Amino acid sequence: MADKNIYTVIVADDEDELREAVCTMIPWEALGFHLVGSASNGLDALELVERLEPDLLLTDIRMPFISGIELARQVREIRPAMHIAFLSGYDDFEYAKQAIQYNIISYMLKPLTMDGLAAELKSIHEKIDARYAGLRRADASHADRAAFLIPLVLAQYDNAPADLEERLRTSAAACGLLRGTDDRSTLVVLAASLEGAADYEAGFTQLVEQSANKYLRHFVFYCCGRAVAVLLGNPSDFEEYLHILADEICQLADRALGRTANVGVSREFARLSELNDAYRQAVEALHTAAEGEGGVSFTADARKTGSLCDRALEIIDQHYMDEDLSLASLSAMLDVSPNHLSACIKKSEGETFINILVRRRMEKAQALLLTTDMQIQEIARCCGYTDQHYFSYCFKKYSGTSPVALRRARAAGEVRT
C-alpha cells in the first residue's frame, strides 16, 4: 500500500454505536484513508473540520444542533475543496438534493453493512484520486479567446478611441466571452501563483480553470509565472463565490500538487477596457498575499490597517450574542476569505474560531448564571443560543457541569458569585 494516496477523514454521526463501529471496524489505512476524528453532532464536526482540515467528511444527514445539510453548507465556506459523503437512514433524495451544490461525493443509505461501506469508501478514494490526477494533467488551451483577451489584460490602453468599449464588446460577444453586446456582466481578475519552481505551469492553469468552472464564467491563461483568470458575473455572483473560489485554488494546489499557492483578486470593473487595471490590482494583491501570511489577498486587504486577528476578536467580543455569527459572516465583515481568516486566527491564537466564540459565550453564561436570577432559557438567548438543549450541551462540555447544577451549587454556597 506504499504507493496509495492517503486521505484524511472525519466521521460524524449521532448514533454512538454506529459511529464507533464505523471508526473501529473499517480498515481505513488499507482503503487509503487516515481517520483523524469523529463527532456526535454537527457542531463538533464543524469544529473538527476547521481544526484538522480533512480531505473527506463522512456524515449523517440528520444530526443534533447542525444538520448534515447545514454542516455541508458551512464546510463549503471554509474548506471548499473538501469532499463530503452522506450516510443517512432517510431515503429522501429530495432532501439530499439540497446538498448537491456542496461537493457531495457520495450518498449512502442506512442500514449499510461494514463491507458495503468499505466498498463505497474504495470508490470514493478512486474518485478523489481521479480528480487530483486530472488536475495534474495539461488541458487544451482556449485559443479562440486567447488572441482577443490576453493582450487586453496585459496591455494598457492610452489615448483610446471613444468607441473602443463598444468595439471590444462586439469582439467579446463574437468569441463567446460575452452572451451578447448587451451583456453587462462585471469583471474581476484573479492572479494565482505557486511557491517554488515553476514546474506545474499547465497543471496549475487547469486547476484554476476547473475550479472557476464550478462558480463563474471565466477565461484562464498562464503568463509571467502565474495563472490569470478573467471572471465574469454580477455583484451577487462575486459576493457568493469569489472567496470560495480563491480558497479552493489554494486547497487544491496543496492536496493535488503538493504546493503552496497564493491568490490575488482585483475589485470589480464594468468595462473590458479596464481589464489591465484589474490585472495590475490582482498582481498587487498577489504580492501582498505572498509577502504576508500567504493564501488569499483581495485588493481591499492591502489597504486595511491593524491586525486582522485583533479585529476579528474585537467583533467576536461585540457580537457573540448574535446566533448567526459564524466564520463566514465574520470574514464577510472583514472582507477576507473564511479560510484565510481561520488560518490567521489559528496561527495567532492557537485555537479555532469556533472554540474562541464558544468560550466567549460560555464565560458570559457562567457570569449570568452566578450573578443573576435570569431563567436559563433567557441566558441562552443572551449568549447566542435559541436552543436551550444545545446551550446546555455546550456549557457542560466547556465547564464540566450543567447550567442547572451550577445554579444549585451557587444556592448551596459551594461557588462564589
Short mmCIF file of C-alpha atoms in Angstrom, two decimals:
data_model
loop_
_atom_site.label_atom_id
_atom_site.label_comp_id
_atom_site.label_asym_id
_atom_site.label_seq_id
_atom_site.Cartn_x
_atom_site.Cartn_y
_atom_site.Cartn_z
CA MET A 1 0.00 0.00 0.00
CA ALA A 2 3.05 2.26 -0.07
CA ASP A 3 2.03 3.86 -3.34
CA LYS A 4 -1.59 4.51 -2.29
CA ASN A 5 -2.53 8.14 -1.66
CA ILE A 6 -3.67 8.59 1.93
CA TYR A 7 -6.60 10.97 2.55
CA THR A 8 -7.69 12.16 5.99
CA VAL A 9 -11.30 11.63 7.09
CA ILE A 10 -13.69 12.69 9.87
CA VAL A 11 -16.80 10.68 10.81
CA ALA A 12 -19.90 12.41 12.20
CA ASP A 13 -22.99 10.53 13.39
CA ASP A 14 -25.19 10.94 16.47
CA GLU A 15 -25.77 7.16 16.78
CA ASP A 16 -22.98 6.23 19.18
CA GLU A 17 -22.89 2.51 18.38
CA LEU A 18 -22.86 3.06 14.63
CA ARG A 19 -20.22 5.77 14.86
CA GLU A 20 -17.97 3.59 17.00
CA ALA A 21 -18.47 0.64 14.65
CA VAL A 22 -17.56 2.73 11.61
CA CYS A 23 -14.49 4.17 13.35
CA THR A 24 -13.18 0.83 14.62
CA MET A 25 -14.31 -1.79 12.10
CA ILE A 26 -13.50 -0.09 8.78
CA PRO A 27 -9.93 -0.86 7.57
CA TRP A 28 -9.21 2.81 6.97
CA GLU A 29 -5.50 2.58 6.18
CA ALA A 30 -5.97 -0.35 3.79
CA LEU A 31 -8.58 1.70 1.91
CA GLY A 32 -6.24 4.69 1.64
CA PHE A 33 -7.70 6.82 4.46
CA HIS A 34 -6.47 8.01 7.83
CA LEU A 35 -9.21 8.58 10.41
CA VAL A 36 -8.35 11.79 12.27
CA GLY A 37 -11.52 12.45 14.27
CA SER A 38 -15.17 11.71 14.99
CA ALA A 39 -18.12 13.74 16.28
CA SER A 40 -21.59 13.04 17.66
CA ASN A 41 -23.19 16.24 16.36
CA GLY A 42 -22.86 18.73 13.56
CA LEU A 43 -21.30 21.49 15.62
CA ASP A 44 -18.46 19.35 16.93
CA ALA A 45 -17.94 18.08 13.38
CA LEU A 46 -17.63 21.65 12.11
CA GLU A 47 -15.04 22.45 14.76
CA LEU A 48 -13.04 19.36 13.79
CA VAL A 49 -13.18 20.31 10.10
CA GLU A 50 -11.87 23.79 10.88
CA ARG A 51 -9.09 22.48 13.11
CA LEU A 52 -8.00 19.33 11.24
CA GLU A 53 -8.78 20.28 7.59
CA PRO A 54 -9.58 16.73 6.39
CA ASP A 55 -9.92 15.57 2.79
CA LEU A 56 -13.24 13.78 3.45
CA LEU A 57 -16.16 14.24 5.83
CA LEU A 58 -18.41 11.19 6.27
CA THR A 59 -21.55 12.46 7.97
CA ASP A 60 -25.10 11.54 8.83
CA ILE A 61 -27.60 13.82 7.12
CA ARG A 62 -29.70 14.45 10.23
CA MET A 63 -27.88 15.31 13.45
CA PRO A 64 -28.38 17.48 16.56
CA PHE A 65 -27.63 21.19 16.52
CA ILE A 66 -26.45 21.36 12.89
CA SER A 67 -27.92 19.06 10.23
CA GLY A 68 -25.76 17.39 7.63
CA ILE A 69 -27.11 19.82 5.02
CA GLU A 70 -26.24 22.87 7.12
CA LEU A 71 -22.89 21.30 8.03
CA ALA A 72 -22.12 20.84 4.34
CA ARG A 73 -23.04 24.48 3.65
CA GLN A 74 -20.76 25.80 6.39
CA VAL A 75 -17.94 23.41 5.49
CA ARG A 76 -18.12 24.67 1.92
CA GLU A 77 -17.39 28.18 3.21
CA ILE A 78 -14.15 27.21 4.95
CA ARG A 79 -13.00 24.10 3.03
CA PRO A 80 -14.49 24.33 -0.48
CA ALA A 81 -12.11 21.69 -1.87
CA MET A 82 -13.05 19.13 0.79
CA HIS A 83 -15.21 16.13 -0.16
CA ILE A 84 -18.38 15.19 1.72
CA ALA A 85 -20.15 11.83 1.84
CA PHE A 86 -23.59 11.41 3.39
CA LEU A 87 -24.57 8.35 5.39
CA SER A 88 -28.29 8.56 6.11
CA GLY A 89 -31.20 6.45 7.25
CA TYR A 90 -33.66 8.62 5.36
CA ASP A 91 -34.44 7.57 1.81
CA ASP A 92 -35.23 11.16 0.95
CA PHE A 93 -33.45 12.20 -2.19
CA GLU A 94 -35.45 15.45 -2.42
CA TYR A 95 -33.88 16.43 0.89
CA ALA A 96 -30.46 15.29 -0.25
CA LYS A 97 -30.71 17.35 -3.45
CA GLN A 98 -30.29 20.46 -1.32
CA ALA A 99 -26.67 19.42 -0.78
CA ILE A 100 -25.67 18.67 -4.38
CA GLN A 101 -24.01 22.08 -4.65
CA TYR A 102 -21.86 21.35 -1.58
CA ASN A 103 -19.34 18.99 -3.21
CA ILE A 104 -21.16 15.77 -2.24
CA ILE A 105 -19.13 12.81 -3.49
CA SER A 106 -21.41 10.01 -2.23
CA TYR A 107 -24.86 9.46 -0.72
CA MET A 108 -25.30 6.17 1.16
CA LEU A 109 -28.46 4.82 2.76
CA LYS A 110 -28.66 3.08 6.11
CA PRO A 111 -28.68 0.26 7.01
CA LEU A 112 -25.31 -0.30 5.38
CA THR A 113 -23.00 -3.21 6.16
CA MET A 114 -19.38 -2.58 7.01
CA ASP A 115 -18.43 -4.40 3.81
CA GLY A 116 -20.78 -2.18 1.84
CA LEU A 117 -19.37 0.97 3.44
CA ALA A 118 -15.81 -0.22 2.78
CA ALA A 119 -16.67 -0.81 -0.88
CA GLU A 120 -18.13 2.70 -1.16
CA LEU A 121 -15.08 4.21 0.54
CA LYS A 122 -12.89 2.41 -2.00
CA SER A 123 -14.96 4.04 -4.76
CA ILE A 124 -14.68 7.44 -3.07
CA HIS A 125 -10.91 7.05 -2.86
CA GLU A 126 -10.78 6.31 -6.59
CA LYS A 127 -12.89 9.39 -7.33
CA ILE A 128 -10.60 11.64 -5.27
CA ASP A 129 -7.54 10.09 -6.93
CA ALA A 130 -9.05 10.71 -10.37
CA ARG A 131 -9.89 14.31 -9.54
CA TYR A 132 -6.42 15.14 -8.29
CA ALA A 133 -4.74 13.27 -11.14
CA GLY A 134 -6.87 15.20 -13.62
CA LEU A 135 -5.68 18.46 -12.11
CA ARG A 136 -2.08 17.40 -12.72
CA ARG A 137 -2.64 16.87 -16.45
CA ALA A 138 -2.50 19.60 -19.05
CA ASP A 139 -5.62 20.54 -20.99
CA ALA A 140 -6.06 22.18 -24.37
CA SER A 141 -5.87 25.96 -24.36
CA HIS A 142 -8.75 28.26 -25.28
CA ALA A 143 -7.13 29.58 -28.43
CA ASP A 144 -10.39 31.05 -29.72
CA ARG A 145 -10.48 33.67 -26.97
CA ALA A 146 -6.78 33.95 -26.18
CA ALA A 147 -5.92 36.23 -29.10
CA PHE A 148 -8.63 38.67 -28.07
CA LEU A 149 -8.37 38.62 -24.29
CA ILE A 150 -4.71 38.17 -23.35
CA PRO A 151 -3.46 41.40 -24.97
CA LEU A 152 -6.42 43.21 -23.42
CA VAL A 153 -5.42 42.05 -19.94
CA LEU A 154 -1.68 42.61 -20.30
CA ALA A 155 -1.58 45.85 -22.32
CA GLN A 156 -2.51 49.31 -21.10
CA TYR A 157 -4.64 51.38 -23.47
CA ASP A 158 -3.65 55.04 -23.55
CA ASN A 159 -5.50 57.61 -25.68
CA ALA A 160 -8.13 55.00 -26.54
CA PRO A 161 -10.73 55.95 -29.17
CA ALA A 162 -14.20 56.85 -27.92
CA ASP A 163 -15.79 53.78 -29.44
CA LEU A 164 -13.21 51.32 -28.02
CA GLU A 165 -15.53 49.79 -25.42
CA GLU A 166 -18.28 49.21 -27.98
CA ARG A 167 -15.83 47.54 -30.37
CA LEU A 168 -14.41 45.39 -27.58
CA ARG A 169 -17.87 44.22 -26.56
CA THR A 170 -18.66 43.27 -30.13
CA SER A 171 -15.47 41.20 -30.33
CA ALA A 172 -16.10 39.67 -26.91
CA ALA A 173 -19.59 38.59 -27.94
CA ALA A 174 -18.29 37.19 -31.23
CA CYS A 175 -15.79 34.91 -29.45
CA GLY A 176 -18.32 33.84 -26.82
CA LEU A 177 -16.81 35.66 -23.87
CA LEU A 178 -19.98 37.73 -23.50
CA ARG A 179 -23.50 36.48 -24.13
CA GLY A 180 -24.16 39.37 -26.46
CA THR A 181 -23.24 43.02 -26.86
CA ASP A 182 -25.88 43.93 -24.26
CA ASP A 183 -24.32 41.59 -21.67
CA ARG A 184 -23.36 43.94 -18.80
CA SER A 185 -21.53 41.44 -16.64
CA THR A 186 -18.90 42.95 -14.38
CA LEU A 187 -15.32 41.72 -14.49
CA VAL A 188 -12.79 40.61 -11.90
CA VAL A 189 -9.23 39.43 -12.48
CA LEU A 190 -7.71 36.74 -10.28
CA ALA A 191 -3.97 36.03 -10.31
CA ALA A 192 -2.54 32.89 -8.70
CA SER A 193 0.97 31.50 -8.39
CA LEU A 194 2.75 28.55 -6.83
CA GLU A 195 5.62 28.97 -4.43
CA GLY A 196 8.86 27.35 -5.56
CA ALA A 197 9.92 26.21 -9.03
CA ALA A 198 7.55 26.92 -11.93
CA ASP A 199 7.26 23.28 -12.99
CA TYR A 200 3.46 22.88 -12.88
CA GLU A 201 2.55 25.50 -15.43
CA ALA A 202 -0.09 23.52 -17.37
CA GLY A 203 -1.43 21.57 -14.40
CA PHE A 204 -1.85 24.67 -12.24
CA THR A 205 -3.60 26.54 -15.03
CA GLN A 206 -6.02 23.65 -15.40
CA LEU A 207 -6.56 23.56 -11.66
CA VAL A 208 -7.63 27.21 -11.72
CA GLU A 209 -9.73 26.55 -14.83
CA GLN A 210 -11.59 23.60 -13.31
CA SER A 211 -12.20 25.40 -10.03
CA ALA A 212 -13.54 28.52 -11.76
CA ASN A 213 -15.75 26.36 -13.95
CA LYS A 214 -17.88 25.46 -10.95
CA TYR A 215 -18.65 29.03 -9.95
CA LEU A 216 -18.27 31.75 -12.59
CA ARG A 217 -17.87 32.39 -16.30
CA HIS A 218 -14.17 32.71 -16.93
CA PHE A 219 -11.13 32.65 -19.17
CA VAL A 220 -7.84 31.37 -17.75
CA PHE A 221 -4.31 31.64 -19.15
CA TYR A 222 -0.73 31.37 -17.88
CA CYS A 223 1.67 34.30 -18.05
CA CYS A 224 4.78 35.51 -16.23
CA GLY A 225 4.82 32.63 -13.77
CA ARG A 226 1.18 32.93 -12.74
CA ALA A 227 -2.27 31.69 -13.73
CA VAL A 228 -4.57 34.56 -14.62
CA ALA A 229 -8.36 34.23 -14.61
CA VAL A 230 -10.75 36.79 -16.07
CA LEU A 231 -14.03 36.20 -14.21
CA LEU A 232 -17.44 37.44 -15.33
CA GLY A 233 -20.66 37.73 -13.33
CA ASN A 234 -22.92 40.09 -11.43
CA PRO A 235 -22.16 41.54 -7.99
CA SER A 236 -24.16 38.83 -6.19
CA ASP A 237 -22.19 36.12 -8.03
CA PHE A 238 -18.91 37.60 -6.90
CA GLU A 239 -20.12 38.13 -3.34
CA GLU A 240 -21.15 34.48 -3.07
CA TYR A 241 -18.38 32.72 -4.97
CA LEU A 242 -15.14 34.74 -5.10
CA HIS A 243 -13.93 33.85 -1.61
CA ILE A 244 -14.84 30.20 -2.14
CA LEU A 245 -13.06 30.01 -5.50
CA ALA A 246 -9.88 31.65 -4.19
CA ASP A 247 -9.76 29.34 -1.18
CA GLU A 248 -10.42 26.26 -3.30
CA ILE A 249 -7.46 27.07 -5.56
CA CYS A 250 -5.14 27.19 -2.52
CA GLN A 251 -6.55 24.00 -1.02
CA LEU A 252 -6.43 22.01 -4.27
CA ALA A 253 -2.88 23.16 -5.01
CA ASP A 254 -1.85 21.82 -1.62
CA ARG A 255 -3.66 18.47 -1.98
CA ALA A 256 -3.35 17.77 -5.70
CA LEU A 257 0.03 19.33 -6.48
CA GLY A 258 1.67 19.32 -3.07
CA ARG A 259 2.47 23.01 -3.43
CA THR A 260 1.56 26.24 -1.67
CA ALA A 261 -0.44 28.68 -3.79
CA ASN A 262 -1.05 32.40 -3.32
CA VAL A 263 -4.00 34.21 -4.86
CA GLY A 264 -4.67 37.91 -5.52
CA VAL A 265 -8.06 39.27 -6.55
CA SER A 266 -8.96 42.64 -8.05
CA ARG A 267 -12.02 44.77 -7.45
CA GLU A 268 -14.96 44.58 -9.84
CA PHE A 269 -14.77 46.53 -13.11
CA ALA A 270 -17.55 47.33 -15.56
CA ARG A 271 -15.54 47.86 -18.76
CA LEU A 272 -13.44 45.48 -20.84
CA SER A 273 -11.02 48.32 -21.50
CA GLU A 274 -10.27 48.39 -17.75
CA LEU A 275 -9.01 44.80 -17.63
CA ASN A 276 -5.39 45.89 -17.46
CA ASP A 277 -6.18 47.97 -14.37
CA ALA A 278 -7.89 44.94 -12.84
CA TYR A 279 -4.89 42.75 -13.71
CA ARG A 280 -2.45 45.13 -12.05
CA GLN A 281 -4.65 45.21 -8.94
CA ALA A 282 -4.74 41.41 -8.84
CA VAL A 283 -0.95 41.16 -9.17
CA GLU A 284 -0.50 43.74 -6.41
CA ALA A 285 -2.83 41.73 -4.17
CA LEU A 286 -0.93 38.56 -5.11
CA HIS A 287 2.33 40.12 -3.94
CA THR A 288 0.59 41.15 -0.69
CA ALA A 289 -0.50 37.55 -0.13
CA ALA A 290 2.95 36.15 -0.88
CA GLU A 291 4.78 38.67 1.31
CA GLY A 292 2.35 38.38 4.21
CA GLU A 293 0.80 35.31 5.77
CA GLY A 294 0.18 33.71 2.38
CA GLY A 295 -3.05 32.39 0.98
CA VAL A 296 -5.59 34.82 -0.46
CA SER A 297 -5.49 38.60 -0.66
CA PHE A 298 -8.20 40.84 -2.09
CA THR A 299 -7.28 44.30 -3.32
CA ALA A 300 -9.00 45.94 -0.37
CA ASP A 301 -6.95 43.85 2.09
CA ALA A 302 -3.73 45.68 1.27
CA ARG A 303 -5.34 48.97 2.33
CA LYS A 304 -6.52 47.79 5.72
CA THR A 305 -4.62 48.71 8.87
CA GLY A 306 -4.23 46.85 12.14
CA SER A 307 -4.11 43.16 12.86
CA LEU A 308 -6.72 41.05 11.11
CA CYS A 309 -6.92 38.70 14.07
CA ASP A 310 -7.27 41.57 16.56
CA ARG A 311 -10.17 43.00 14.55
CA ALA A 312 -11.78 39.56 14.37
CA LEU A 313 -11.51 39.09 18.14
CA GLU A 314 -12.98 42.53 18.70
CA ILE A 315 -16.00 41.69 16.53
CA ILE A 316 -16.47 38.36 18.33
CA ASP A 317 -16.46 40.23 21.64
CA GLN A 318 -19.06 42.69 20.34
CA HIS A 319 -21.34 40.22 18.53
CA TYR A 320 -21.01 36.89 20.39
CA MET A 321 -24.72 37.14 21.34
CA ASP A 322 -25.73 37.05 17.64
CA GLU A 323 -26.88 33.48 16.92
CA ASP A 324 -25.95 33.90 13.23
CA LEU A 325 -22.32 34.82 13.91
CA SER A 326 -20.14 32.35 12.02
CA LEU A 327 -16.71 32.22 10.44
CA ALA A 328 -18.36 33.03 7.10
CA SER A 329 -20.28 36.07 8.41
CA LEU A 330 -17.23 37.32 10.33
CA SER A 331 -15.00 37.02 7.26
CA ALA A 332 -17.61 38.96 5.25
CA MET A 333 -17.46 41.79 7.80
CA LEU A 334 -13.67 41.86 7.40
CA ASP A 335 -13.74 41.38 3.60
CA VAL A 336 -11.43 38.37 3.66
CA SER A 337 -11.96 34.72 2.82
CA PRO A 338 -13.19 32.38 5.60
CA ASN A 339 -10.27 30.02 5.09
CA HIS A 340 -7.73 32.85 5.30
CA LEU A 341 -9.37 34.23 8.45
CA SER A 342 -9.48 30.76 10.01
CA ALA A 343 -5.76 30.28 9.33
CA CYS A 344 -4.89 33.71 10.77
CA ILE A 345 -6.86 33.06 13.95
CA LYS A 346 -5.32 29.62 14.45
CA LYS A 347 -1.83 30.97 13.83
CA SER A 348 -2.26 33.92 16.19
CA GLU A 349 -4.38 32.37 18.95
CA GLY A 350 -3.53 28.68 18.67
CA GLU A 351 -7.21 27.65 18.51
CA THR A 352 -10.15 27.76 16.14
CA PHE A 353 -12.74 30.46 15.63
CA ILE A 354 -15.48 28.17 16.98
CA ASN A 355 -13.55 27.49 20.20
CA ILE A 356 -12.97 31.20 20.75
CA LEU A 357 -16.63 32.06 20.10
CA VAL A 358 -17.91 29.28 22.39
CA ARG A 359 -15.50 30.28 25.17
CA ARG A 360 -16.68 33.91 24.99
CA ARG A 361 -20.31 32.79 25.12
CA MET A 362 -19.69 30.38 27.99
CA GLU A 363 -17.81 32.98 30.04
CA LYS A 364 -20.79 35.30 29.73
CA ALA A 365 -23.23 32.48 30.50
CA GLN A 366 -21.29 31.48 33.61
CA ALA A 367 -21.30 35.08 34.86
CA LEU A 368 -25.06 35.40 34.32
CA LEU A 369 -25.77 32.07 36.00
CA LEU A 370 -23.77 33.09 39.08
CA THR A 371 -24.77 36.76 39.40
CA THR A 372 -28.39 36.95 38.20
CA ASP A 373 -31.69 35.15 38.61
CA MET A 374 -32.40 35.10 34.88
CA GLN A 375 -34.01 31.93 33.56
CA ILE A 376 -31.61 29.56 31.81
CA GLN A 377 -33.51 29.90 28.53
CA GLU A 378 -33.13 33.69 28.73
CA ILE A 379 -29.40 33.36 29.45
CA ALA A 380 -29.07 31.04 26.47
CA ARG A 381 -30.62 33.68 24.18
CA CYS A 382 -28.34 36.37 25.59
CA CYS A 383 -25.37 34.20 24.66
CA GLY A 384 -26.43 33.44 21.08
CA TYR A 385 -28.40 30.20 21.54
CA THR A 386 -32.06 29.73 20.63
CA ASP A 387 -31.95 26.03 21.52
CA GLN A 388 -31.66 25.58 25.30
CA HIS A 389 -30.67 21.92 24.93
CA TYR A 390 -27.81 22.92 22.65
CA PHE A 391 -26.79 25.67 25.07
CA SER A 392 -26.72 23.19 27.96
CA TYR A 393 -24.65 20.74 25.91
CA CYS A 394 -22.07 23.43 25.09
CA PHE A 395 -21.98 24.71 28.67
CA LYS A 396 -21.39 21.26 30.17
CA LYS A 397 -18.73 20.48 27.57
CA TYR A 398 -16.98 23.77 28.37
CA SER A 399 -17.28 23.87 32.17
CA GLY A 400 -17.78 20.23 33.14
CA THR A 401 -21.12 20.91 34.78
CA SER A 402 -24.62 21.75 33.60
CA PRO A 403 -26.25 25.20 33.99
CA VAL A 404 -28.77 23.71 36.45
CA ALA A 405 -26.02 22.10 38.53
CA LEU A 406 -24.06 25.37 38.65
CA ARG A 407 -27.17 27.20 39.86
CA ARG A 408 -27.67 24.60 42.61
CA ALA A 409 -24.04 24.90 43.66
CA ARG A 410 -24.45 28.68 43.89
CA ALA A 411 -27.58 28.32 46.00
CA ALA A 412 -25.75 25.94 48.33
CA GLY A 413 -22.87 28.39 48.67
CA GLU A 414 -20.45 25.99 47.01
CA VAL A 415 -19.26 28.54 44.43
CA ARG A 416 -18.53 32.22 44.73
CA THR A 417 -20.55 34.74 42.72
#
